[in-house]
mmCIF file of C-alpha atoms and ligand atoms in Angstrom:
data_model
loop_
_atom_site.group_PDB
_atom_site.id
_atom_site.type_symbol
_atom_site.label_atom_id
_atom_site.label_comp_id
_atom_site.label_asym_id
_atom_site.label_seq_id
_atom_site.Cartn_x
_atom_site.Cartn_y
_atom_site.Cartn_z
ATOM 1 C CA UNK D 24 200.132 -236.232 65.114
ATOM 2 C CA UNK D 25 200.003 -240.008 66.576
ATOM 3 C CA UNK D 26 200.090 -240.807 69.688
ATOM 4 C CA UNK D 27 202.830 -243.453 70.280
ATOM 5 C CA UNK D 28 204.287 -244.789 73.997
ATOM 6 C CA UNK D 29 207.185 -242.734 72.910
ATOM 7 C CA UNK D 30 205.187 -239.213 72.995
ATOM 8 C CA UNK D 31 206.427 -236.722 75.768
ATOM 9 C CA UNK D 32 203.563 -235.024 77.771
ATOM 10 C CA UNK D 33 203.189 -231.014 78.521
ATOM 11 C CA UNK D 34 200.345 -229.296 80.078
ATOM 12 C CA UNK D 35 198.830 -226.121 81.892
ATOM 13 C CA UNK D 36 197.737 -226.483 85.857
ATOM 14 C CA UNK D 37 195.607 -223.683 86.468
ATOM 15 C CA UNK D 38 191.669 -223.167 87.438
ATOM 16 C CA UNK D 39 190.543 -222.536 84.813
ATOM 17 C CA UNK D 40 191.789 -223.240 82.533
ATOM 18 C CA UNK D 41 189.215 -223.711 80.462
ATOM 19 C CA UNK D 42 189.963 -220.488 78.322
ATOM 20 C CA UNK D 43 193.433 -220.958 77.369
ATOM 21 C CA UNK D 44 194.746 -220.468 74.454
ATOM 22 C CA UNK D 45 198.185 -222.418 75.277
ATOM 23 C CA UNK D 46 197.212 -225.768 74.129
ATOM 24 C CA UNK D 47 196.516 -224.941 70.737
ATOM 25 C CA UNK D 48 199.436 -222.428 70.370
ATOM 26 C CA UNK D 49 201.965 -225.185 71.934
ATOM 27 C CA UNK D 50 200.431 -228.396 70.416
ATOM 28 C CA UNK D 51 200.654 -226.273 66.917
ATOM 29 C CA UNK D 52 204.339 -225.350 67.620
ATOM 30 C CA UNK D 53 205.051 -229.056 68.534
ATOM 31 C CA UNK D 54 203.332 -230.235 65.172
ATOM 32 C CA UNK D 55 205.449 -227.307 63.206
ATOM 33 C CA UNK D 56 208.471 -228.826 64.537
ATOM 34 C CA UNK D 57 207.475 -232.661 64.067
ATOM 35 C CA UNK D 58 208.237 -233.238 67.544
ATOM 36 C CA UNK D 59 206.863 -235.904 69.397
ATOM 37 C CA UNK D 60 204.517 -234.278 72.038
ATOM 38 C CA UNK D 61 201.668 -232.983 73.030
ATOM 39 C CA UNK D 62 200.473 -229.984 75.494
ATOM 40 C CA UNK D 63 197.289 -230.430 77.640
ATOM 41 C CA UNK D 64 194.842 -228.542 79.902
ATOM 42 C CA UNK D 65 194.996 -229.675 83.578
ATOM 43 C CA UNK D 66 192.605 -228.372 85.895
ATOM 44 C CA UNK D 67 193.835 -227.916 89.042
ATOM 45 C CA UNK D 68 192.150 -226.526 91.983
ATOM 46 C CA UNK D 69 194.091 -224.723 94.203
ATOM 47 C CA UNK D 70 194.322 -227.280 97.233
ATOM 48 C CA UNK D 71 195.608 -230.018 94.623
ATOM 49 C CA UNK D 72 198.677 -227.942 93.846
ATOM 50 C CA UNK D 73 201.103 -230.125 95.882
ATOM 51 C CA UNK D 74 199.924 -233.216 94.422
ATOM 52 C CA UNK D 75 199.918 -232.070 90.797
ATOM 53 C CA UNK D 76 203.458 -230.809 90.808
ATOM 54 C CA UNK D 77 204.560 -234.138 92.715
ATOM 55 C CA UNK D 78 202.625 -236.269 89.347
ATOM 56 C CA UNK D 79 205.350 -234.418 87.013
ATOM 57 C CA UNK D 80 207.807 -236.642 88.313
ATOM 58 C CA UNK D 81 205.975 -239.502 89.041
ATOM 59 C CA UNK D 82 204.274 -239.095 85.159
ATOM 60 C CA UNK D 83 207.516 -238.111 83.774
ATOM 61 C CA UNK D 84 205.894 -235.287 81.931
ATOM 62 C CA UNK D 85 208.190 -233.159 79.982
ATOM 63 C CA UNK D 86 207.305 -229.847 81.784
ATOM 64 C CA UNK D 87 203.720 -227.514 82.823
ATOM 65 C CA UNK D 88 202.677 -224.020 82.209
ATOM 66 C CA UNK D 89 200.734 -222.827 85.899
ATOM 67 C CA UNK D 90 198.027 -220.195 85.755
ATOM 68 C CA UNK D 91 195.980 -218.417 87.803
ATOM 69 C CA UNK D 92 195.749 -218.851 90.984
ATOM 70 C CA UNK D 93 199.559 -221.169 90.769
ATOM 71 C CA UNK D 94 202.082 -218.979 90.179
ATOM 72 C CA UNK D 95 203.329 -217.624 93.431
ATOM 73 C CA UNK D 96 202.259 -220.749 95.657
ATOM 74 C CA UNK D 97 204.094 -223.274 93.605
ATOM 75 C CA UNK D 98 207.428 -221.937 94.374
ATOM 76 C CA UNK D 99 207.791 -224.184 97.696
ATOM 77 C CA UNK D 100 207.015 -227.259 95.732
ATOM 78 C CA UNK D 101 210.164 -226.501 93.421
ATOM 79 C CA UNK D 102 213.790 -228.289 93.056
ATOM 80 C CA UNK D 103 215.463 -225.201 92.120
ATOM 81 C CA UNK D 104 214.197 -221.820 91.200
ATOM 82 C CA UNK D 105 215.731 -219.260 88.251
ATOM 83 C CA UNK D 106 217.104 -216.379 89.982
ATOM 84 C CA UNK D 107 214.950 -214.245 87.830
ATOM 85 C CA UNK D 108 211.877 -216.453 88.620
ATOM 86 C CA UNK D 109 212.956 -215.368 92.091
ATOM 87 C CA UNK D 110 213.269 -212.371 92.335
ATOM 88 C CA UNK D 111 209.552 -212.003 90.349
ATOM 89 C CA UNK D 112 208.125 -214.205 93.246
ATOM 90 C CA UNK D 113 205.996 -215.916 90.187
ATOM 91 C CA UNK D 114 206.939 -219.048 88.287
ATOM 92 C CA UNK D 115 204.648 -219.797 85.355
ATOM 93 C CA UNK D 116 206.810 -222.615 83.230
ATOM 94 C CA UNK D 117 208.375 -225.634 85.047
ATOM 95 C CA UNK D 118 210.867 -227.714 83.381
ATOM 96 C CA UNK D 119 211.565 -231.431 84.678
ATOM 97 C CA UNK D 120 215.309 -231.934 84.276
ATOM 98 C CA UNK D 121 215.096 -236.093 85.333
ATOM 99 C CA UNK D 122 212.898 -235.629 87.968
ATOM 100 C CA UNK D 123 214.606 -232.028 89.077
ATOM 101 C CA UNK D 124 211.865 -229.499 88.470
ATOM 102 C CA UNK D 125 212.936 -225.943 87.963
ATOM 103 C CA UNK D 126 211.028 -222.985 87.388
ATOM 104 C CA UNK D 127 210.907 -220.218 85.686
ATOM 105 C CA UNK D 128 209.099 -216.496 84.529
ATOM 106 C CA UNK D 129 208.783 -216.058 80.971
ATOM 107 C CA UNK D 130 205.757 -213.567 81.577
ATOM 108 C CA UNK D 131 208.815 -211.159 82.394
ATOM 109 C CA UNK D 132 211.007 -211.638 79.531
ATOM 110 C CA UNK D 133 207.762 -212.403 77.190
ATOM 111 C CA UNK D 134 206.236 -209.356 77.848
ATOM 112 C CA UNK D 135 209.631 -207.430 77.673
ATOM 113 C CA UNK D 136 210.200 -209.287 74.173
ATOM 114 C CA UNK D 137 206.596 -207.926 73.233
ATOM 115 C CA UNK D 138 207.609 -204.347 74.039
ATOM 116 C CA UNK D 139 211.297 -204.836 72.610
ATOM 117 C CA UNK D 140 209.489 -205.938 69.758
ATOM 118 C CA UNK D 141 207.248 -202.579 69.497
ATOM 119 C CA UNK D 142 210.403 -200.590 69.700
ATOM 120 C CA UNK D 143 210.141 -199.546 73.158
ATOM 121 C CA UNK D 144 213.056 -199.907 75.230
ATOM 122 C CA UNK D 145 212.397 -199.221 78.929
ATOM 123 C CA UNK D 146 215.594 -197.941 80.343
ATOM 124 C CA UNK D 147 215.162 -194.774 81.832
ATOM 125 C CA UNK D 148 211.859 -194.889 81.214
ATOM 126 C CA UNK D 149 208.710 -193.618 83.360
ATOM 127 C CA UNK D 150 206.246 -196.499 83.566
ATOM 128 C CA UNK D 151 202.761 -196.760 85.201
ATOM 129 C CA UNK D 152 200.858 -200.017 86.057
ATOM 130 C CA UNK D 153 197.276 -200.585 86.237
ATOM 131 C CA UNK D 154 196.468 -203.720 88.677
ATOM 132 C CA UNK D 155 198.269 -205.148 91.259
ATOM 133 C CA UNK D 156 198.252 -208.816 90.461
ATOM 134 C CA UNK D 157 200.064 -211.813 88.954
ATOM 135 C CA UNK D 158 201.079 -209.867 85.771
ATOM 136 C CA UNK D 159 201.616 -206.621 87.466
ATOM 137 C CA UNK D 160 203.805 -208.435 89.263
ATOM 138 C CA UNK D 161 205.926 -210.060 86.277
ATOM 139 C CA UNK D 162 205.524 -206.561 84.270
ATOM 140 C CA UNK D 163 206.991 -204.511 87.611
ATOM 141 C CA UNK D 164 209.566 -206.582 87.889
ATOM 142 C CA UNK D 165 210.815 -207.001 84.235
ATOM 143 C CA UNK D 166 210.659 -203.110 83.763
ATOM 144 C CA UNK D 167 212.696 -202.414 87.156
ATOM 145 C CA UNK D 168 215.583 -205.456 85.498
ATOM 146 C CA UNK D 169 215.292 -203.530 82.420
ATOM 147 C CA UNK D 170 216.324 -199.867 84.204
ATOM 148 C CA UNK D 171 212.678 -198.209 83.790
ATOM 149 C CA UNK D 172 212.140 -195.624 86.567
ATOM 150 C CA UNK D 173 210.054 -194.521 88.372
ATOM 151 C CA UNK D 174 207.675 -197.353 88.407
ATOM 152 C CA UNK D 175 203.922 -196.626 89.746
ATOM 153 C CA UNK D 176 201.641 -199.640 90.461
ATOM 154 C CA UNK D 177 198.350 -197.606 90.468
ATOM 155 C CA UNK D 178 195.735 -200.655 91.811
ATOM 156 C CA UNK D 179 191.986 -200.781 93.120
ATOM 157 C CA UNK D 180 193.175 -202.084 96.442
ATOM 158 C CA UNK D 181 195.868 -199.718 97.616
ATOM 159 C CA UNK D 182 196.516 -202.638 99.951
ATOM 160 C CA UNK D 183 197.379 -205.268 97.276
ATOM 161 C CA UNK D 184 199.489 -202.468 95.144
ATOM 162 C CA UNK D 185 201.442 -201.655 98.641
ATOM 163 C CA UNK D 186 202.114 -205.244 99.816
ATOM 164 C CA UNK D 187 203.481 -206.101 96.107
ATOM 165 C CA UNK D 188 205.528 -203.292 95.746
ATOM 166 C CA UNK D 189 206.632 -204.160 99.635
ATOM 167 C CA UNK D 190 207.464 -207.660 98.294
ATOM 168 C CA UNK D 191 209.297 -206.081 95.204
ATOM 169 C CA UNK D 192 211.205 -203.857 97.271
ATOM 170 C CA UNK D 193 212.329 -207.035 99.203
ATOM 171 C CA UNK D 194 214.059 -208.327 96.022
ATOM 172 C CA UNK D 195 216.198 -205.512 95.185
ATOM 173 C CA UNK D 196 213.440 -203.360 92.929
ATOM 174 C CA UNK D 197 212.111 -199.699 93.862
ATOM 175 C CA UNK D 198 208.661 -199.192 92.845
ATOM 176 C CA UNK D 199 206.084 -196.856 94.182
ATOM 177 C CA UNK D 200 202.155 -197.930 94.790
ATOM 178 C CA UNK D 201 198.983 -195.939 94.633
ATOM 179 C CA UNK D 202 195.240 -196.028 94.063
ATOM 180 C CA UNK D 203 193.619 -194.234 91.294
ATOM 181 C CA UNK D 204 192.916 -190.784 92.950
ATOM 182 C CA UNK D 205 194.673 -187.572 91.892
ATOM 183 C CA UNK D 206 198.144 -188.989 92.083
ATOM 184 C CA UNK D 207 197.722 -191.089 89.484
ATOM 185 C CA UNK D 208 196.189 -188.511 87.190
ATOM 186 C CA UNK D 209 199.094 -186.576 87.895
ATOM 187 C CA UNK D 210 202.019 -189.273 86.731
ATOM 188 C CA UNK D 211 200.105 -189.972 83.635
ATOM 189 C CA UNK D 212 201.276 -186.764 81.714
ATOM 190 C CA UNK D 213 204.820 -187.233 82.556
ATOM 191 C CA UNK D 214 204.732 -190.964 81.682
ATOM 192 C CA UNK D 215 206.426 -192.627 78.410
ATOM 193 C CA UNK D 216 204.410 -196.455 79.722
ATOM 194 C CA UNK D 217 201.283 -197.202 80.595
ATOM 195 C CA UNK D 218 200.209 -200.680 81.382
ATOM 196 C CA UNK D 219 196.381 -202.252 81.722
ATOM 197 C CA UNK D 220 197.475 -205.291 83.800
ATOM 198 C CA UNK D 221 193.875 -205.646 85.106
ATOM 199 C CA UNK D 222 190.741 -207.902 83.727
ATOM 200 C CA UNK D 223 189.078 -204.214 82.244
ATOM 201 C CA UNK D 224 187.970 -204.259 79.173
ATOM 202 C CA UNK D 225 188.447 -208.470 78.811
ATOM 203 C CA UNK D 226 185.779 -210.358 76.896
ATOM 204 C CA UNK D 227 182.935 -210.598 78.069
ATOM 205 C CA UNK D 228 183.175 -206.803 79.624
ATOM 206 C CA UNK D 229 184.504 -205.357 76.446
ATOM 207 C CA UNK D 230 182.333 -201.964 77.714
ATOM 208 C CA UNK D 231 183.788 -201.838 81.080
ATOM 209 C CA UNK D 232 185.343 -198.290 81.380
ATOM 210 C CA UNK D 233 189.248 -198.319 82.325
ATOM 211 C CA UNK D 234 190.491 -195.665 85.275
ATOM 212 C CA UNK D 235 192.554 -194.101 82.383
ATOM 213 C CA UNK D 236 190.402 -192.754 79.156
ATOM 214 C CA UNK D 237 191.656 -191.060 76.180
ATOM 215 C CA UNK D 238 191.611 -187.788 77.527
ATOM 216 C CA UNK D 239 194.229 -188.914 80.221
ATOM 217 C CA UNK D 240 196.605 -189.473 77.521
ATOM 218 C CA UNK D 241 199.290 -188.097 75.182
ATOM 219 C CA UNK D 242 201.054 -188.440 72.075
ATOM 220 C CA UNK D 243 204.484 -190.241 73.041
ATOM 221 C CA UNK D 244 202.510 -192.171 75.645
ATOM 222 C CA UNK D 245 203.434 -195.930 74.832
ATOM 223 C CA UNK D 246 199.702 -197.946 76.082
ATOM 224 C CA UNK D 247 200.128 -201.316 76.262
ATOM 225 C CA UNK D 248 197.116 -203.890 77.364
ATOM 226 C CA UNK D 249 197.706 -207.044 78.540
ATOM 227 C CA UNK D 250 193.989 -208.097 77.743
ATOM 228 C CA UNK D 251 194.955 -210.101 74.512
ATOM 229 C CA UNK D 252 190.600 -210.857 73.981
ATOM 230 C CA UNK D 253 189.582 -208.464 72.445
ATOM 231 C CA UNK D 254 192.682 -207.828 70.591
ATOM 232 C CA UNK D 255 191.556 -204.177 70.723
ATOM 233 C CA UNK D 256 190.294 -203.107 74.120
ATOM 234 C CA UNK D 257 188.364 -199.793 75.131
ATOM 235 C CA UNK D 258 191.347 -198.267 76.357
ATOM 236 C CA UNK D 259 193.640 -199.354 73.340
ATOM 237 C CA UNK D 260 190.834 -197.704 71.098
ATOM 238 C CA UNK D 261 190.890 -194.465 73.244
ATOM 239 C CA UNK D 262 194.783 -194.237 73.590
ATOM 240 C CA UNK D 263 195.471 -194.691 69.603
ATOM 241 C CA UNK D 264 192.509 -191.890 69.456
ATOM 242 C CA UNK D 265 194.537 -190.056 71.283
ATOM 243 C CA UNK D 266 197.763 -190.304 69.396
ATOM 244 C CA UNK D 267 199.515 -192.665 72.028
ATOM 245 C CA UNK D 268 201.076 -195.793 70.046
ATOM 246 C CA UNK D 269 199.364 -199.362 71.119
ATOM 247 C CA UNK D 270 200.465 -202.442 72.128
ATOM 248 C CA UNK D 271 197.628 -205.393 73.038
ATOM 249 C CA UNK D 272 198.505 -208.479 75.227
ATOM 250 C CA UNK D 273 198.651 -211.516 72.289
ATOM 251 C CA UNK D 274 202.686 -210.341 71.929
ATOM 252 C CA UNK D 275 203.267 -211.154 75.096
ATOM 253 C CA UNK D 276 200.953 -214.314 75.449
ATOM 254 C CA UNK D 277 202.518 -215.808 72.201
ATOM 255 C CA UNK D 278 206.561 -214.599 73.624
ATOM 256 C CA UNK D 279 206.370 -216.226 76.959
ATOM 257 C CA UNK D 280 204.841 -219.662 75.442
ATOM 258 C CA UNK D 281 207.551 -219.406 72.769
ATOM 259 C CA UNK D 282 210.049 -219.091 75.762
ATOM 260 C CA UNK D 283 208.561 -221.860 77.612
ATOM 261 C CA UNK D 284 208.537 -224.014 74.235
ATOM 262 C CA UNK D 285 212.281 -223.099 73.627
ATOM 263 C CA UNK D 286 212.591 -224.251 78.106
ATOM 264 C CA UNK D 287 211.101 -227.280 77.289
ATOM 265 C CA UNK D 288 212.897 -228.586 73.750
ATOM 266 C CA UNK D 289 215.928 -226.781 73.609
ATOM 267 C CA UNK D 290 214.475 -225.229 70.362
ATOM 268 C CA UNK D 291 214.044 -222.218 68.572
ATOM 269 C CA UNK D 292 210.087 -221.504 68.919
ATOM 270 C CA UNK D 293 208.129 -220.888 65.237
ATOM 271 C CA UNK D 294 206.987 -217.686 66.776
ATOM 272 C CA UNK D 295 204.775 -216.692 63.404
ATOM 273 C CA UNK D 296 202.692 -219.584 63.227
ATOM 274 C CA UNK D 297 201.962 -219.496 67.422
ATOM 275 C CA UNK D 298 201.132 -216.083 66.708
ATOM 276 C CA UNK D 299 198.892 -217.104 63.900
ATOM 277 C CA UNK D 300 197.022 -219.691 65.545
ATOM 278 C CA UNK D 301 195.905 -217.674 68.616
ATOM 279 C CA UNK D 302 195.035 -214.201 66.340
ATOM 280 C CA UNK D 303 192.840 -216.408 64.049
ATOM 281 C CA UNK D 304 191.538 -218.328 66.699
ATOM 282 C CA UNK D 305 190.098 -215.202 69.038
ATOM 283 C CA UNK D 306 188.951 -213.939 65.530
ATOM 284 C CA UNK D 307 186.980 -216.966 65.016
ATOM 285 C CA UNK D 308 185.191 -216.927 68.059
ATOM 286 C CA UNK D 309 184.218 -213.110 68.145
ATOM 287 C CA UNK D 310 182.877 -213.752 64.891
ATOM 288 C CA UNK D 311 180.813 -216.199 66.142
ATOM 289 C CA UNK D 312 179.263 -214.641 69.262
ATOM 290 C CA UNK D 313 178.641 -211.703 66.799
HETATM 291 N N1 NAP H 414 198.939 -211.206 77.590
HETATM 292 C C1 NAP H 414 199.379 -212.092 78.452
HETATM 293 O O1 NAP H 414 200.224 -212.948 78.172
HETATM 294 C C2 NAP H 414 198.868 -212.048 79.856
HETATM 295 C C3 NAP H 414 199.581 -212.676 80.901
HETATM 296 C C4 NAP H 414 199.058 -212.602 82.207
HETATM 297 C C5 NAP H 414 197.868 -211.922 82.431
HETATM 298 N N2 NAP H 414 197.219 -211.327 81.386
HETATM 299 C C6 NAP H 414 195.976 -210.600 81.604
HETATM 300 O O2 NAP H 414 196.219 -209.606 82.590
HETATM 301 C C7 NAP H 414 195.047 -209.432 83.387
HETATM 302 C C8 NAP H 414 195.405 -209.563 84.882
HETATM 303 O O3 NAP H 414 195.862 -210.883 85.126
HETATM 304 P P1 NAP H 414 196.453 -211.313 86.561
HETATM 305 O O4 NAP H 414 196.976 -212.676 86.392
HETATM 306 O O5 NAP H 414 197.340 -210.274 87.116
HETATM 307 O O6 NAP H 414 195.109 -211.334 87.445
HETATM 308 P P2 NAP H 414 194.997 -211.187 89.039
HETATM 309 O O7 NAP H 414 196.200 -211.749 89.698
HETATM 310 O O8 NAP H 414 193.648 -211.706 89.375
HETATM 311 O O9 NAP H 414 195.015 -209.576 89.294
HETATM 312 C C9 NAP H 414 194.050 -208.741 88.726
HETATM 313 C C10 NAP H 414 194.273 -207.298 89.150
HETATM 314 O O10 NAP H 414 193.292 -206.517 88.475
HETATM 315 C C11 NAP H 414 192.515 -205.800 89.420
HETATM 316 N N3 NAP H 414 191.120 -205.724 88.978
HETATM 317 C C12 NAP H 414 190.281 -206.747 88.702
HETATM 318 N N4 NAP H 414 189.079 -206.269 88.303
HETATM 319 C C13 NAP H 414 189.183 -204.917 88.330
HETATM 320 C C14 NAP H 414 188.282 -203.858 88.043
HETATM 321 N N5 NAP H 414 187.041 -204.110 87.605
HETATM 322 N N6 NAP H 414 188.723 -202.583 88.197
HETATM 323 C C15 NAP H 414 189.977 -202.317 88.615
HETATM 324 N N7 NAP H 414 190.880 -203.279 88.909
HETATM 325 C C16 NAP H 414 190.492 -204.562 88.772
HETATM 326 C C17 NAP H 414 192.629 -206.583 90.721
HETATM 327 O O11 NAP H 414 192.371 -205.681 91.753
HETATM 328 P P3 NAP H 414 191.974 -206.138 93.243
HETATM 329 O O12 NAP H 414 193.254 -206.605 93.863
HETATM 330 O O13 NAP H 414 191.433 -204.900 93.839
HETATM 331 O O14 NAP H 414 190.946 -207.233 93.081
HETATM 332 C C18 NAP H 414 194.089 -207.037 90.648
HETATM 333 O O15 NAP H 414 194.952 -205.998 91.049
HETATM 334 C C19 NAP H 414 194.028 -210.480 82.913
HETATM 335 O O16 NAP H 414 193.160 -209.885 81.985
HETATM 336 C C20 NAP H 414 194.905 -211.499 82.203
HETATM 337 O O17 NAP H 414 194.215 -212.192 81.163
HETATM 338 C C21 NAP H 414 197.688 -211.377 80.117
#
C-alpha cells in the first residue's frame, strides 16, 4: 500500500506493545479492503496517557486500540463513553468522530462472538474465571449481559478478585470472588465455563502449571483460554484430555479487532484472512524458536 497525504492513521497505545499482533491483523484487513490506511504500534508509558489521547485530535488519527496498562485509566480522557464500555469499566477501541472521541469494549462482545462462535451460549449458564484482571474484567461482564449465572472470579489475590467483582456489582452485575482454595475446587464440577483469563501457560512459560489440571475437569465442561500464544496451552491440552471441549484466545483476539475495524470504517471486517494472518504468524515464530 502507498503512503499518500490522503492516508488515515490507526494505532495501538499500550506498553508494550511490542508483542502485538494488531498491526499486522489490522494493516492486512485495511489492504484486503483497499482502504487507504494504516494501523501502528504506539508505545505509551503509562504517565503519557493524557497526552497521547489529546494527539488523536490534534493528529486527526482515525481511531487507537489501548492495551495494557490503558484500558480502565483512559476513560476520564474520553468525549463520550458506550454504555456497554461503561458498565465494563474498560475501553480498549476509541473512535474519533471529528475530534469527539468515544470509546468502546469489543473484548466483551469479541470474546462473546468467539464463544457464540464455538456454540456456547451463556444464558443460564455456570461460569468460572481464572484471574482478576483487564480481561476478567471484559469476560465477567459480557457473561453477566449475556444471562450466565452464577459467575465465580477465582483470582491469586482474593483482594483484586473482591474489589472487581465490588466494582461489577456497582454496575448492575452479580458476581461472586474467591481464591483458589477448596471453594473453587468445589464449583468446578458443577460448572458448564471455565475461563484462563490469567498470563499461565503464555509463551515463554508454556510449562507453568494452571490452578485447574485435567483431573479438575469434566466432559460438558466448556475450557476456554484466553492465552492465544501458544494456540494450545497446558490447560487446553489437559481439558480436551479430559473430554471438556476447547476454546483458545486467537477467536477472541481476531473478533474484537474485527469489531474495532468495523468501529473505525463502517465496514464489514474480512474476519478469515485476520484470522489467517495472526494463526500463521504465531506458527511462524514457534517454529523458529524451535
Ligand atoms: N485473546 C485475547 O484477545 C485476549 C484479550 C485480553 C487478554 N488476553 C490474555 O489474557 C491474559 C490476562 O490479561 P489481562 O489483560 O487481564 O492481564 P492483567 O490485567 O495483568 O491481569 C492478569 C491476572 O492474572 C493473574 N496472574 C498473573 N500471573 C499469575 C500466575 N502466575 N498465577 C496466577 N494468577 C496470575 C493476576 O493476578 P494478580 O492480581 O494476583 O497479579 C491478574 O489477576 C493475558 O495472557 C492476555 O494476553 C487475551
Amino acid at each position: 500500500m502507498m503512503i499518500s497525504s490522503t492516508t488515515k492513521v490507526f494505532g495501538l497505545f499500550g506498553d508494550p506493545v511490542i508483542q502485538s499482533l494488531s498491526p499486522l491483523m489490522q494493516n492486512t484487513a485495511f489492504r484486503m479492503l483497499q482502504l487507504d490506511s494504516i494501523y501502528l504500534p504506539f508505545l505509551v508509558p503509562r504517565e503519557s496517557l493524557s497526552g497521547a489521547v489529546n494527539s488523536i485530535r490534534a493528529l486527526n488519527l482515525g481511531g487507537v486500540n489501548l492495551t495494557i496498562p490503558h484500558k480502565e485509566r483512559v476513560i476520564p480522557y474520553l468525549d463520550q463513553v458506550d454504555e456497554q464500555a461503561g458498565l465494563i469499566g474498560a475501553v480498549n477501541t476509541i473512535v474519533n468522530r471529528d475530534g469527539a472521541l468515544c470509546g468502546y469494549n469489543t473484548d466483551a462482545s469479541g470474546f462473546l462472538v468467539s464463544l457464540k462462535s464455538a456454540g456456547f451460549n451463556p444464558k443460564g449458564k455456570r461460569a468460572v474465571i481464572m484471574g482478576a484482571g483487564g480481561a476478567a474484567r471484559a469476560v465477567a461482564a459480557a457473561l453477566a449481559i449475556n444471562g450466565a449465572s452464577p459467575i465465580h472470579i477465582c483470582s491469586r489475590s482474593e483482594e483484586r478478585g473482591k474489589g472487581l467483582a465490588q466494582e461489577l456489582g456497582r454496575s448492575g452485575f452479580t458476581v461472586a470472588a474467591g481464591g483458589y482454595g477448596r471453594h473453587f475446587f468445589e464449583l468446578l464440577p458443577k460448572a458448564d465455563l471455565l475461563v484462563n483469563a490469567t498470563p499461565v501457560g503464555s509463551y515463554p512459560n508454556q510449562k507453568e502449571k494452571p490452578a485447574a489440571g485435567g483431573e479438575h475437569l469434566h466432559p460438558g465442561l466448556l475450557v476456554c483460554d484466553l492465552v492465544y500464544n501458544p494456540p494450545q496451552t497446558r490447560l487446553l491440552a489437559e481439558a480436551a484430555a479430559a473430554g471438556c471441549s476447547v476454546l483458545n484466545g486467537v477467536g477472541m483476539l481476531v473478533h474484537q479487532g474485527a469489531l474495532a475495524f468495523q468501529l473505525w470504517t463502517g465496514r464489514k471486517a474480512p474476519v478469515d484472512a485476520m484470522q489467517r494472518v495472526v494463526s500463521d504468524k504465531i506458527d511462524n515464530n514457534n517454529e523458529r524458536r524451535r
